Structure formats: C-alpha cells, structure tokens
PDB file of C-alpha atoms in Angstrom:
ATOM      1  CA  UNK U   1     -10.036 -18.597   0.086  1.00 41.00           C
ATOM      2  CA  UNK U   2      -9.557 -15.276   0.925  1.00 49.00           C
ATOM      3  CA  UNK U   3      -7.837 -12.730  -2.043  1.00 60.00           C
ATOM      4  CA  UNK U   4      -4.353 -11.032  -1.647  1.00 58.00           C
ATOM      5  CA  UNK U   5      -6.303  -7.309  -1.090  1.00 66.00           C
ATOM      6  CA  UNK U   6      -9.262  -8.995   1.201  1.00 65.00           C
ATOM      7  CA  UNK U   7      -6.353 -10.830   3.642  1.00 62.00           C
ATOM      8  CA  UNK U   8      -4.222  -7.527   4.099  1.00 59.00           C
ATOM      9  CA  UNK U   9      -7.586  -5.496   4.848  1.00 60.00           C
ATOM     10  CA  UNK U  10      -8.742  -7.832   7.515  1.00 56.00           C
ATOM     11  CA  UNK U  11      -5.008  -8.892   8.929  1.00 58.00           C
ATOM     12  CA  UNK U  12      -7.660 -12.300   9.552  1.00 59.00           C
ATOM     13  CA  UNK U  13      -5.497 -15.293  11.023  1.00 60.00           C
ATOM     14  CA  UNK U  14      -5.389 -18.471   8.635  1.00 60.00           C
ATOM     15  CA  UNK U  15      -7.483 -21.105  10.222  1.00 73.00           C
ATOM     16  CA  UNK U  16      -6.367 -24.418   9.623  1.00 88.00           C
ATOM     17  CA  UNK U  17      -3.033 -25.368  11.062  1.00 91.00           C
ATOM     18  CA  UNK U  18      -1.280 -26.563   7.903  1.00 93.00           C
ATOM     19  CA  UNK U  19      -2.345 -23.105   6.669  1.00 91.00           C
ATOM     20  CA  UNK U  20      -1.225 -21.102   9.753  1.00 93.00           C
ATOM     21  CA  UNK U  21       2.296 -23.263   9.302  1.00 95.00           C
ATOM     22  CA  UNK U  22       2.799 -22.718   5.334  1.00 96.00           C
ATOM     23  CA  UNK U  23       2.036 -18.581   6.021  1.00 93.00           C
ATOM     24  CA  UNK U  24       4.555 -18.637   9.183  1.00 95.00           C
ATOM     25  CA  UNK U  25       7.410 -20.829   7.235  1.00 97.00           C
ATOM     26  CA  UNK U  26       6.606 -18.554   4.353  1.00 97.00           C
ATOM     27  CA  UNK U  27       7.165 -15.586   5.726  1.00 96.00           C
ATOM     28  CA  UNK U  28      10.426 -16.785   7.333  1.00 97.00           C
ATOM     29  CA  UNK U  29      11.540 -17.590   4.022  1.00 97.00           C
ATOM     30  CA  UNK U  30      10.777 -14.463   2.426  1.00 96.00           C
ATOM     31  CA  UNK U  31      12.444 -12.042   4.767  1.00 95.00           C
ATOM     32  CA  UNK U  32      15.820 -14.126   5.081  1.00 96.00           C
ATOM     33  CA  UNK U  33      15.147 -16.278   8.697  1.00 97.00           C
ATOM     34  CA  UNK U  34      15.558 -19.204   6.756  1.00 97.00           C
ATOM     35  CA  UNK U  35      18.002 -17.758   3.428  1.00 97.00           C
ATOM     36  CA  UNK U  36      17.868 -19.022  -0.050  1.00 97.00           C
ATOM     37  CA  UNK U  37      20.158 -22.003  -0.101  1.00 97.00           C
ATOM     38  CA  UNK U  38      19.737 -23.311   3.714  1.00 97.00           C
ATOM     39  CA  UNK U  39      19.071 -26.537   4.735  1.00 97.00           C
ATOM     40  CA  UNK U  40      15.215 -26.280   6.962  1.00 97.00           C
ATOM     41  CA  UNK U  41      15.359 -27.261  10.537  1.00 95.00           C
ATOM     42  CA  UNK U  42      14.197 -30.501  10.918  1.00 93.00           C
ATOM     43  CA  UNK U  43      10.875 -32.404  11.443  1.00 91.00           C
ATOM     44  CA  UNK U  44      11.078 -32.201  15.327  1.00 93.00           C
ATOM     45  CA  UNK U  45      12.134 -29.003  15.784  1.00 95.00           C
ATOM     46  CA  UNK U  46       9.545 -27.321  13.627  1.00 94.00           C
ATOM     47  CA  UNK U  47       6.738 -29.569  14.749  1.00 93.00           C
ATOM     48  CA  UNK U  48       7.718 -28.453  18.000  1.00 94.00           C
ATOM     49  CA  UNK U  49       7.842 -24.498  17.163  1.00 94.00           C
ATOM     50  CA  UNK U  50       4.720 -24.832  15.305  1.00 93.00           C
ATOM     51  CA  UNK U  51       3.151 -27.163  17.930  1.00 93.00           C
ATOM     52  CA  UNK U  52       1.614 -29.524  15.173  1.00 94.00           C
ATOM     53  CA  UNK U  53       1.758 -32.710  14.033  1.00 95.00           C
ATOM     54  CA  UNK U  54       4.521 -34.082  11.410  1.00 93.00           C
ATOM     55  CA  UNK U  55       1.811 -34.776   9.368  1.00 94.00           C
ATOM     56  CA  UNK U  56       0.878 -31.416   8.947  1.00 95.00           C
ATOM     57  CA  UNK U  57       4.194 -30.280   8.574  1.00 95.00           C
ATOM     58  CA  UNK U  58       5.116 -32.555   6.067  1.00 94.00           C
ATOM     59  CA  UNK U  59       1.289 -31.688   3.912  1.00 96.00           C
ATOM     60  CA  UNK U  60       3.009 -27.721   4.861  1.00 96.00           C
ATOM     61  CA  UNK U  61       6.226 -28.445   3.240  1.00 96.00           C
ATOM     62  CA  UNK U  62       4.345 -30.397   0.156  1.00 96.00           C
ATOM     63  CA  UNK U  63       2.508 -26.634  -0.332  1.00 97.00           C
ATOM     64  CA  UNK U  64       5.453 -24.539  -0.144  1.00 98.00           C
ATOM     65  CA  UNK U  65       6.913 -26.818  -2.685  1.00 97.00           C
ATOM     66  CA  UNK U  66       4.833 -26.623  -5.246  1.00 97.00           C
ATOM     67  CA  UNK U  67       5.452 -22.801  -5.066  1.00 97.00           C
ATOM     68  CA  UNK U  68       8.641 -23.580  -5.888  1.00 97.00           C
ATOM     69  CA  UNK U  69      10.201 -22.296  -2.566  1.00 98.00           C
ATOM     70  CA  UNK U  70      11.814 -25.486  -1.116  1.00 98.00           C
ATOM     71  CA  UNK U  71      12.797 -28.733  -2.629  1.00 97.00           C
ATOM     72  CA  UNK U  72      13.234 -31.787  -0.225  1.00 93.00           C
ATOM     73  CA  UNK U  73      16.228 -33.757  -0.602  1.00 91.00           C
ATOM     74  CA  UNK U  74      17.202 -37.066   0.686  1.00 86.00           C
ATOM     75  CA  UNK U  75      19.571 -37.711   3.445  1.00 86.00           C
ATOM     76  CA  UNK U  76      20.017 -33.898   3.159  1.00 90.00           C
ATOM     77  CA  UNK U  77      16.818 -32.298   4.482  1.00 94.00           C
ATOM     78  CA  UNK U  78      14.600 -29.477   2.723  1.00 96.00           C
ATOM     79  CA  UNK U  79      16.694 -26.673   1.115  1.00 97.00           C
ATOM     80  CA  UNK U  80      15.261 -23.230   0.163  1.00 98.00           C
ATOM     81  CA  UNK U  81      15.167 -23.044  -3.245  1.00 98.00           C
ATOM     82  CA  UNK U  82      16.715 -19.707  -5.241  1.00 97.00           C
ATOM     83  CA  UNK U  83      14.291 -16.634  -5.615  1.00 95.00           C
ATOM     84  CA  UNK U  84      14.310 -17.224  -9.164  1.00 95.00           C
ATOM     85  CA  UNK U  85      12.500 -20.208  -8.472  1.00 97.00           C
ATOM     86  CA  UNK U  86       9.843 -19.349  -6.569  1.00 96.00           C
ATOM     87  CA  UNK U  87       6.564 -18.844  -8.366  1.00 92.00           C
ATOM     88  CA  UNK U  88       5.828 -14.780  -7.688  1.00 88.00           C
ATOM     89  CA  UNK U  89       2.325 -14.838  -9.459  1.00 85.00           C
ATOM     90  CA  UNK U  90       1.468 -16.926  -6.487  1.00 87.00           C
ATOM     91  CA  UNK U  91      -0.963 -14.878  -3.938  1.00 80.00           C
ATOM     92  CA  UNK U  92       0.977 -16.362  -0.878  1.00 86.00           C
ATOM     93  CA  UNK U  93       4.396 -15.424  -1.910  1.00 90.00           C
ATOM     94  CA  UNK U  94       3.134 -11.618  -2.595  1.00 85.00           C
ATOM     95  CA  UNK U  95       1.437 -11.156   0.414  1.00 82.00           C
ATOM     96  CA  UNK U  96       4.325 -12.244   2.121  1.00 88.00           C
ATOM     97  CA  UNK U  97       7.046 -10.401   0.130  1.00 87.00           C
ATOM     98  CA  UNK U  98       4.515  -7.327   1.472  1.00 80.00           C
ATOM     99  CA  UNK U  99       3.842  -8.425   5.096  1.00 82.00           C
ATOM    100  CA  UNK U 100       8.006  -8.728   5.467  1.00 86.00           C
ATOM    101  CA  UNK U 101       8.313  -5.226   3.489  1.00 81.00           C
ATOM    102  CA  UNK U 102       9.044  -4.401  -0.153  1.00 78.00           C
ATOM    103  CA  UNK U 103      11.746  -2.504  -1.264  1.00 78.00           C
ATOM    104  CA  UNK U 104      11.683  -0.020  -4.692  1.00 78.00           C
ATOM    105  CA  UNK U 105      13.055  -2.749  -6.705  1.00 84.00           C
ATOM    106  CA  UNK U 106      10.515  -5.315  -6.082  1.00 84.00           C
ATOM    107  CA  UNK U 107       7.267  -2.966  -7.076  1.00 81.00           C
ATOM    108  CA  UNK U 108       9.363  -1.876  -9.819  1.00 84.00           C
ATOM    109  CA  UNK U 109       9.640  -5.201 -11.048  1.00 87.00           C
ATOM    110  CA  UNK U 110       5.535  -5.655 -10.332  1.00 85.00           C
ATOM    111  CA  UNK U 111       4.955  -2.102 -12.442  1.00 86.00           C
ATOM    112  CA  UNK U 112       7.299  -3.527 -14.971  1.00 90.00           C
ATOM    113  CA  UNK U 113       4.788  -6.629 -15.238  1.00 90.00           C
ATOM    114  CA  UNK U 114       1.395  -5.106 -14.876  1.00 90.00           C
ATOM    115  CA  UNK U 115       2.893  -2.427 -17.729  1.00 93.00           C
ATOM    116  CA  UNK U 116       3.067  -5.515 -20.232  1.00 93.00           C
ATOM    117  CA  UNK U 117      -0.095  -7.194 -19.417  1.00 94.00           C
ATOM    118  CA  UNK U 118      -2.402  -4.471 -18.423  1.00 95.00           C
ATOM    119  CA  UNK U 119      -1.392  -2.344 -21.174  1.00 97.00           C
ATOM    120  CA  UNK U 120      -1.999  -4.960 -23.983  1.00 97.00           C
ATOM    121  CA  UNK U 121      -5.325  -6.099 -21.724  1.00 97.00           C
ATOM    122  CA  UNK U 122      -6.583  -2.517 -21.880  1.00 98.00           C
ATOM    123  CA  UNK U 123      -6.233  -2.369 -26.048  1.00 98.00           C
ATOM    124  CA  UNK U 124      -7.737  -5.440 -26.561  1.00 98.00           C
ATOM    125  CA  UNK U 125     -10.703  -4.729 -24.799  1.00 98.00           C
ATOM    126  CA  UNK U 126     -11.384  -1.679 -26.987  1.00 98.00           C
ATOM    127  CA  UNK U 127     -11.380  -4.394 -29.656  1.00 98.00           C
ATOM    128  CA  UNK U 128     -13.527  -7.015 -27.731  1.00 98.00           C
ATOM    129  CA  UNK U 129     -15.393  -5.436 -25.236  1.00 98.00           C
ATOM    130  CA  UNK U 130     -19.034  -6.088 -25.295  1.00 98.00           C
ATOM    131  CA  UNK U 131     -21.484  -2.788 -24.980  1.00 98.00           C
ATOM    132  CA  UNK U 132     -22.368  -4.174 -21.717  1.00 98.00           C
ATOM    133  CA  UNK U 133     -18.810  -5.036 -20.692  1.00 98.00           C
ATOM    134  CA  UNK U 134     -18.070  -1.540 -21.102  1.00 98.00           C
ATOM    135  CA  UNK U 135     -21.392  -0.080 -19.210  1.00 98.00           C
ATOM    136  CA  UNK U 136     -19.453  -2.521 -16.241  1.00 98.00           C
ATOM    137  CA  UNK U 137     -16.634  -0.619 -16.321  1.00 98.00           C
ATOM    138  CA  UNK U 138     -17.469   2.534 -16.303  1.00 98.00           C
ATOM    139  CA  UNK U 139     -20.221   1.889 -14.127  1.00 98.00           C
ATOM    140  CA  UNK U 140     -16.907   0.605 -11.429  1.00 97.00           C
ATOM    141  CA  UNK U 141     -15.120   3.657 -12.665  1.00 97.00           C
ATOM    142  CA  UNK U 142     -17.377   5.893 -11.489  1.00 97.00           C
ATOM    143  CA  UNK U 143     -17.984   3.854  -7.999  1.00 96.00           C
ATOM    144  CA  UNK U 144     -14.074   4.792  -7.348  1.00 94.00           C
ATOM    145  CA  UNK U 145     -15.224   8.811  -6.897  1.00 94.00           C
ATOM    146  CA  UNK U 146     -17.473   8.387  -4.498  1.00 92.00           C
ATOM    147  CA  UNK U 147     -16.048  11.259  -1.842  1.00 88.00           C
ATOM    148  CA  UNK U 148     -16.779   8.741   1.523  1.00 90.00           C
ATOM    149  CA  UNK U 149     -14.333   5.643   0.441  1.00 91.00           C
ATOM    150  CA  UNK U 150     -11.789   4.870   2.686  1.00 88.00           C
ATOM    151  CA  UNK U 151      -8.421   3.520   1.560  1.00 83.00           C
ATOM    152  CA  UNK U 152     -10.072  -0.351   2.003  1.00 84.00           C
ATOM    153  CA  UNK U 153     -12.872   0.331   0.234  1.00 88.00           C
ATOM    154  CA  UNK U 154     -11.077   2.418  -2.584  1.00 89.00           C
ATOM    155  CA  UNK U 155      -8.841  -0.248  -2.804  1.00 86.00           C
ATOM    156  CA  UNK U 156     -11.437  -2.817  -3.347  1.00 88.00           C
ATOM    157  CA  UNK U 157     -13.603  -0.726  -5.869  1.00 92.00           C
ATOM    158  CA  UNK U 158      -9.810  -0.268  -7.771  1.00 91.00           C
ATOM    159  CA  UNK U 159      -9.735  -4.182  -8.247  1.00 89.00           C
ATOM    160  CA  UNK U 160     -13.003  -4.791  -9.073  1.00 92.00           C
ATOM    161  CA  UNK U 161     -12.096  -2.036 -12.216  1.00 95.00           C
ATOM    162  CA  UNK U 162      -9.133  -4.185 -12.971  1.00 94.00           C
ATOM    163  CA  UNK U 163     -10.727  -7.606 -12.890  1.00 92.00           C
ATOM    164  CA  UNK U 164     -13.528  -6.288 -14.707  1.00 95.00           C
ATOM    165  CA  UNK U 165     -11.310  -4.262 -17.652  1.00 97.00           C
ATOM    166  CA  UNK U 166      -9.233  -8.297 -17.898  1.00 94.00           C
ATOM    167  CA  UNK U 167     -12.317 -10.163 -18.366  1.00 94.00           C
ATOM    168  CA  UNK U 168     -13.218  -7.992 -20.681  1.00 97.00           C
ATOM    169  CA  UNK U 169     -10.324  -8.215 -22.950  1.00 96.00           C
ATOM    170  CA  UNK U 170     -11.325 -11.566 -24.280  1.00 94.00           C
ATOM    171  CA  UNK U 171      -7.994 -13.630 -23.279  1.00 94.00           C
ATOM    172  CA  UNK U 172      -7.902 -15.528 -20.509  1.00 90.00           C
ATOM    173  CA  UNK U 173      -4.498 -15.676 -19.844  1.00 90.00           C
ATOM    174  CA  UNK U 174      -4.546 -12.332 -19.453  1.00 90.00           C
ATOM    175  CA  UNK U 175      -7.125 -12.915 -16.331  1.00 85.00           C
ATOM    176  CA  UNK U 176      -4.366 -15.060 -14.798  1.00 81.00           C
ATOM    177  CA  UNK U 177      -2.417 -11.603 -13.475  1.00 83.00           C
ATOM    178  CA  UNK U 178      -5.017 -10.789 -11.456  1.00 82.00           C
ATOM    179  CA  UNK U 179      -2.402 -11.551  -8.492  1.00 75.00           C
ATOM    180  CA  UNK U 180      -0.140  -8.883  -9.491  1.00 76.00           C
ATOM    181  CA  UNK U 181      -2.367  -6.149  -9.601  1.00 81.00           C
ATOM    182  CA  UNK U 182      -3.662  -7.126  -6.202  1.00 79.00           C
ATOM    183  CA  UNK U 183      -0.387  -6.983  -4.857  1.00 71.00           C
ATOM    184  CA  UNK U 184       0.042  -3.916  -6.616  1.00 70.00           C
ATOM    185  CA  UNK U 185      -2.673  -2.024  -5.043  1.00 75.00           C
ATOM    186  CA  UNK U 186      -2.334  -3.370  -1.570  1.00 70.00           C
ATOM    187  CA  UNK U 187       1.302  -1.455  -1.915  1.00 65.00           C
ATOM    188  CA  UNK U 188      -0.358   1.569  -2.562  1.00 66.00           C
ATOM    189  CA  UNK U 189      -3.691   0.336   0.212  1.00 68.00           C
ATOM    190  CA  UNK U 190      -0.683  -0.373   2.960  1.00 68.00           C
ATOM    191  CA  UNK U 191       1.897   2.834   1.830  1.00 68.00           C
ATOM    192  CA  UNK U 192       0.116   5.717   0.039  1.00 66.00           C
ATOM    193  CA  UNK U 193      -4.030   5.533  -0.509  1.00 73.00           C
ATOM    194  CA  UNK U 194      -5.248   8.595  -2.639  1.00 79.00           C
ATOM    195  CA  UNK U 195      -7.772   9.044   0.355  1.00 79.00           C
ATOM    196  CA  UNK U 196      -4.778  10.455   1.918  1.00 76.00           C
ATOM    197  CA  UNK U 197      -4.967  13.661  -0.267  1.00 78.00           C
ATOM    198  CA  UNK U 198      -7.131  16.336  -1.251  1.00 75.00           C
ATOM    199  CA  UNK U 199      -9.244  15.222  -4.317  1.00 84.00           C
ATOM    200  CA  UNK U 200      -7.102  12.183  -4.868  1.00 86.00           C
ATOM    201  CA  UNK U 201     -10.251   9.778  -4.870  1.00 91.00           C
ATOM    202  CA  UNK U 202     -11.580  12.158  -7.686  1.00 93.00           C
ATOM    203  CA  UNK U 203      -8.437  12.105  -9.383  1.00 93.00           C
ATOM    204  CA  UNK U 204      -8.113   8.226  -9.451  1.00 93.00           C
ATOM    205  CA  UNK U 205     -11.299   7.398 -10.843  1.00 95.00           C
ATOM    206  CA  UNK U 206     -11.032  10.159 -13.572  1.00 96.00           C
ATOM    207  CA  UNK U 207      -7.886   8.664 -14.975  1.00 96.00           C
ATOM    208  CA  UNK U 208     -10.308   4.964 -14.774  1.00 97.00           C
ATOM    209  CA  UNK U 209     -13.090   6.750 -16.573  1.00 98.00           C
ATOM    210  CA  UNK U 210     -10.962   7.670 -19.543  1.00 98.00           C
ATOM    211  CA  UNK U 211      -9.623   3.825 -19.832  1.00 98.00           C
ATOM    212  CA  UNK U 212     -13.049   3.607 -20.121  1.00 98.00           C
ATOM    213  CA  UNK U 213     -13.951   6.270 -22.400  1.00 98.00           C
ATOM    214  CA  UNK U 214     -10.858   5.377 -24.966  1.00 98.00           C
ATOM    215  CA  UNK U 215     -12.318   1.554 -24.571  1.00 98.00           C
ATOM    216  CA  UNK U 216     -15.561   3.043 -25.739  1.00 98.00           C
ATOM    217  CA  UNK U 217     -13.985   4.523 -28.887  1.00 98.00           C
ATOM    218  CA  UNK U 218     -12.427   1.617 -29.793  1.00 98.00           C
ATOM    219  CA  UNK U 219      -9.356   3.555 -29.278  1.00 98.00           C
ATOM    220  CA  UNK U 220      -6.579   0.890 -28.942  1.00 98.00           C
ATOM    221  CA  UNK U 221      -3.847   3.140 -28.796  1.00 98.00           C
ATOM    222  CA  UNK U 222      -5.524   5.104 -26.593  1.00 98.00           C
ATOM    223  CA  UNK U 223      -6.919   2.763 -23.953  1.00 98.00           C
ATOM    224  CA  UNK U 224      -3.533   1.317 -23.908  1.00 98.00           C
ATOM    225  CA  UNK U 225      -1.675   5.139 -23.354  1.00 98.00           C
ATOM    226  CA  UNK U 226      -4.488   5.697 -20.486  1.00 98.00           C
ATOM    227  CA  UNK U 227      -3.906   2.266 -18.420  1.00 97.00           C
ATOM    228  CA  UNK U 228      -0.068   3.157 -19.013  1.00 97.00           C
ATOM    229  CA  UNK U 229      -0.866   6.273 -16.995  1.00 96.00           C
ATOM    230  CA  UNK U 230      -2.828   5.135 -14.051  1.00 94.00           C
ATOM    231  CA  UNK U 231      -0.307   2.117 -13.660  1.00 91.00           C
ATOM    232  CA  UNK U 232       2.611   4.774 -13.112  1.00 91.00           C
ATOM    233  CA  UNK U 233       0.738   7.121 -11.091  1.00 88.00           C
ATOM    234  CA  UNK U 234       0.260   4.382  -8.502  1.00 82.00           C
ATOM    235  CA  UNK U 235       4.055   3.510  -8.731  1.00 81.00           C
ATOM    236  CA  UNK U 236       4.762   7.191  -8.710  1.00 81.00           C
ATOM    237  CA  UNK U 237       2.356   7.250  -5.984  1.00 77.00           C
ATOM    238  CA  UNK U 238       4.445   4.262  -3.975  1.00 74.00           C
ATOM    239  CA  UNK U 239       7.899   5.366  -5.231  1.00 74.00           C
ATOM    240  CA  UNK U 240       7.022   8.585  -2.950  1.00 76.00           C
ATOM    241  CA  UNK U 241       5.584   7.260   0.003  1.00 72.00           C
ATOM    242  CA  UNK U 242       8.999   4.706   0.285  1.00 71.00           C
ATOM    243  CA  UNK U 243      11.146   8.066  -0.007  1.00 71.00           C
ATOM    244  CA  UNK U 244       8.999   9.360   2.620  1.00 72.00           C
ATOM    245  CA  UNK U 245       9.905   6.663   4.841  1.00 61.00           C
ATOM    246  CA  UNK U 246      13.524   6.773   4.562  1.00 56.00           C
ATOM    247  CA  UNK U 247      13.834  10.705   4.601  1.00 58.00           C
ATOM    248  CA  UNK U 248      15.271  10.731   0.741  1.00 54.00           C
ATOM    249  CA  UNK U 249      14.853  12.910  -1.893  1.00 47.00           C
ATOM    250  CA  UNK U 250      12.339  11.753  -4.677  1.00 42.00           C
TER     251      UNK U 250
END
C-alpha cells in the first residue's frame, strides 16, 4: 500500500473497487455529506452510486468500521459514528481530513501530538542511538539541502529523517506515529513547502542537522529542544500559509 505522503504526491486512483468505495464514503464522511450521527443510505442506493456489488459494499462498510467511523445497527441501518471515535492515527482518515481541507485547529491538534512523541523520540535516541544510526541520520539530514529538491522530493527526504530519527529511539511504539508526521508534512507539501522561499531548503535541513548533532552528544535535553523547534517551524510555517488563504492577519 501506498503511504499518506506517496498517495498525495501522485493524486494515484485506488485500484480495487472496495478500495475506490471505502476512500469515496470516507471522504463523504469526513467533510460532513454524510454528518456524524446520520443514518447511511442504504445498500441499493449506494451500490447503485458506486456501481458495485453489495458485496463489496458491505466488505467497504466492514473497513470503515474498524476505523471506528460507522457502526451498523440492526433494523436501523449504518450510523456515523462521533469524531471522537474515529481512529485519527489511521492513514485513511488523515489523508482524507486533508483531501476535504484542514482547518488551524486540526494541525494544531497534530503539532500538539507530534510535540509529545517526537520530542521524547528525539531524547531517547541520544540515549540509544547506535554510531551507525546516527551516521543515517545525518547522512538524511544533509540529503534535505540539496539546492534542486522540489517540494515532493523535500517532502519525502523530510520523512525518511523522521522515520529514521523513530527507529532509532529504541521504542517501538514510538514508530507507530509515523502516520502523524506524514500527515504533518503533507500539510506543509500541499500549503507551504520551504522550496517556496529563498534558502528555505537550507534552512530546513540545518535545523535537522542539529537534531542530529545534539543526538551525537548525547544531549537529551538538547535533541529534545531542537526537534521542539523544527516541529513548530513547520506549524508556524502552515499557521501562515492558512492566514494567507483567508486574507487574515498572522
């Protein structure tokens, strides 16, 4: 399967049917065509929208509920289950949440979450790192300055730091979030790339490098102060491009 950050580069089409009907229904869940707490058409009419069989439909609806987004009931039909509910570490749900649009509150709430983990991840690999894990990184640090990346392949060489940094760390729970920080940097890929200003791309990997170099110290404090920084300098980065948008004020 495609990632989160691969599937908004390539805007690809799902293949299958049953996967071309859970990312349609999805997506009409998400931005409010079918609202938290309404009942799903039924089997016929959606077969018919979808132009697929009920079995599919029905192997569609077993997907979206086990992301926790609709709960069949009997005699009743298939009700959309509260937001709360819905499992938002799930790759789906953020790249739809993204494909309907994202407001300030909803990558606050991701920066919020990538704060907690990342930050801790970050510390403990300056405590766990290998020598070789670290040569890794800062070998993919340094792969983000290169002056001809484009916002796809910036984006891509930005993950690969990220996945790399939380397998480092030596928990791997921590490897788990890996969702959330895609989703975080296809808000900045899709709103505000560095590549869009003059030495941005420089600037970006810099503030990776010194993760890196405070990982190297077996600086805990530090590594965690420096992945603080780089995760609000992309919020920064998206808060600004959302106000740009609208025509408000930072």
């Amino acid at each position: 399967m495609k990632s989160l950050l691969e599937t908004a580069i390539s805007r690809t089409p799902k293949r299958t049917s049953h996967a071309q009907v859970v990312d349609q229904l999805g997506k009409a869940i998400v931005s409010g065509e079918f609202p938290v707490g309404s009942i799903l058409p039924g089997d016929p009419e959606l077969a018919a929208r979808f132009r697929v069989s009920r079995t599919v439909l029905r192997e569609a609806m077993k997907t979206l509920a086990a992301k926790g987004m609709v709960v069949p009931r009997a005699r009743i039909g298939t009700r959309v289950t509260p937001r709360k509910e819905w499992n938002l570490f799930d790759a789906d749900i953020l790249t739809w949440h993204f494909a309907c649009g994202v407001d300030e509150e909803f990558l606050q709430h991701l920066s919020e979450v990538r704060l907690a983990f990342e930050t801790h991840a970050a510390a403990l690999a300056a405590r766990n790192a290998s020598d070789a894990e670290i040569a890794t990184m800062m070998r993919l640090a340094v792969a983000m300055s290169h002056a001809n990346h484009t916002a796809e392949t910036l984006a891509e060489a930005d993950l690969k730091f990220h996945l790399a940094l939380l397998d480092a760390c030596g928990n791997p729970f921590l490897r788990t979030v890996g969702s959330l920080i895609e989703a975080a940097l296809v808000g900045v890929f899709r709103l505000s790339s560095p590549t869009d200003d003059e030495g941005g791309i420089d600037e970006v990997a810099q503030n990776h490098i010194h993760i890196v170099e405070e990982i190297g110290k077996r600086d805990e404090a530090g590594a965690r102060q420096a992945m603080e920084y780089v995760i609000r300098y992309g919020r920064d980065r998206i808060h600004r491009a959302l106000h740009a948008e609208t025509g408000e004020g930072a």
